[in-house]
């Protein structure tokens, strides 16, 4: 997508070929800053401290992390150690495991002297594949938006609610849940987006709003507790969110708060779509509530909030009283029964085992064989 008119991705190999450049998302929306990763440790820290975040981008960064590791030491021990170090950064987004397993599949059979080049090549391919997947999700989602617009008699505004940031900042480009929004806007549909602020790290208020501003898409930032009220009053035509891990039976894990939006949508007959790139499907599990690891992060993310003063300074302040502990679960699971449909790069399907197998018979077949 474009930043101030310039086509930009979230991650790319540095021109000198010795490093990786990323957008430091902890500085948005108040500053657009890119930073250079030079080592495996840099890549692992960028994921853990959320300079990069969003399931697909976590996977892409891990792939480039393996390339940086192979640049320093391409032995078998280093390959396994790099895999394990990156794997330990964050537990929920399954794209991390997918990308690391894919890199190992490519690199392990090679001689150490071949591994660095092969790693850079495969990491770049994973990025290009991600962009193609997301654009396809955009096209399939656009058809659903057109349907909703028809159903609305093509009058007024098409009001879409989204939670967290599943835009191009969460991927390499295009985004997942935001891709149909960009496609619809570019196709002339009068889209308006309700943007959940998404506490505690405010990915909606700081990242989604920033992206939509860059692209000129009308939107309104709302606190996380407003969506149900808007749905009760017919002010939401559809919801679309991303996912960090979706099971083979269609249970969807995404940013904390997604489940509550799905419940409200279900209660008010509002379609609840999930944009799902295939690397985010965990074919090894069915029961999301039982089998998906939910990340718990520091309570400080809840008690401390960052913003810009009138003078333009970016400061952090504590919003809770001394002595009050904070709990911070990062994700929740929306059972498949509350998901209207999954929007994948191969098309739209029901959030069921048969729905996913119907679109991905090859992948489901391989997973079953493993
Ligand atoms: O903690 P984050 O910011 O990595 O969480 C991101 C989300 O929950 C996204 O919705 C999800 O990763 C999908 S991104 C296309």
XYZ file of N, CA and C and ligand atoms in Angstrom, residues 50 53-56 58 90 163-167 170-171 175-177 203 242-244 254-255 295 330-331, ligand 1:
93
model
N 7.025 -6.463 19.467
C 5.947 -6.007 18.579
C 6.288 -4.776 17.745
N 4.060 -6.912 14.001
C 3.077 -7.765 14.630
C 2.022 -8.074 13.562
N 1.013 -8.929 13.950
C 0.094 -9.431 12.935
C 0.637 -10.763 12.435
N -0.241 -11.783 12.420
C 0.210 -13.156 12.148
C 1.045 -13.295 10.875
N 0.567 -12.812 9.704
C 1.385 -13.016 8.499
C 2.743 -12.312 8.559
N 4.463 -11.622 11.272
C 5.305 -12.368 12.216
C 5.977 -13.525 11.478
N 6.563 -15.528 20.301
C 5.142 -15.332 20.633
C 4.394 -16.638 20.355
N -11.919 -5.184 14.087
C -11.303 -5.212 15.411
C -9.804 -5.444 15.246
N -8.982 -4.769 16.036
C -7.539 -4.861 15.949
C -7.047 -4.312 14.609
N -5.858 -4.706 14.192
C -5.354 -4.320 12.881
C -5.030 -5.565 12.085
N -5.827 -5.799 11.046
C -5.557 -6.895 10.102
C -5.406 -6.283 8.719
N -4.664 -5.155 8.715
C -4.441 -4.421 7.481
C -3.071 -4.738 6.912
N -0.186 -5.549 9.177
C -0.149 -6.835 9.868
C 0.348 -7.945 8.942
N 0.606 -7.577 7.710
C 1.028 -8.530 6.683
C 2.223 -7.914 5.960
N -2.980 -6.517 3.524
C -3.758 -6.883 4.707
C -4.706 -8.014 4.385
N -5.383 -8.522 5.436
C -6.365 -9.584 5.216
C -7.772 -8.993 5.348
N -8.220 -8.690 6.564
C -9.572 -8.143 6.751
C -9.734 -6.776 6.085
N -4.202 -1.358 18.638
C -3.836 -1.586 17.230
C -4.856 -0.940 16.285
N -9.490 -10.304 11.267
C -8.440 -11.243 10.894
C -8.414 -12.421 11.851
N -7.349 -13.212 11.772
C -7.202 -14.346 12.685
C -5.719 -14.668 12.856
N -5.379 -15.163 14.051
C -4.007 -15.576 14.321
C -3.852 -17.086 14.196
N -8.352 -14.774 17.516
C -7.924 -13.443 17.080
C -7.761 -12.560 18.307
N -7.441 -11.287 18.080
C -7.185 -10.344 19.155
C -8.288 -10.372 20.212
N -1.607 -16.046 24.342
C -0.500 -15.244 24.866
C -0.974 -14.372 26.035
N -3.956 -11.713 25.451
C -3.854 -11.068 24.143
C -4.847 -11.522 23.100
N -5.434 -12.722 23.274
C -6.282 -13.274 22.221
C -7.452 -14.023 22.840
O -0.969 -8.825 18.910
P -1.029 -8.566 17.442
O -1.059 -7.127 17.092
O 0.025 -9.337 16.696
O -2.463 -9.198 17.010
C -2.835 -9.131 15.679
C -4.178 -9.693 15.404
O -4.873 -10.206 16.251
C -4.626 -9.702 13.958
O -5.996 -9.548 13.862
C -4.214 -11.024 13.318
O -2.865 -11.266 13.565
C -4.481 -11.069 11.850
S -3.384 -10.089 10.992
C -3.763 -10.254 9.376
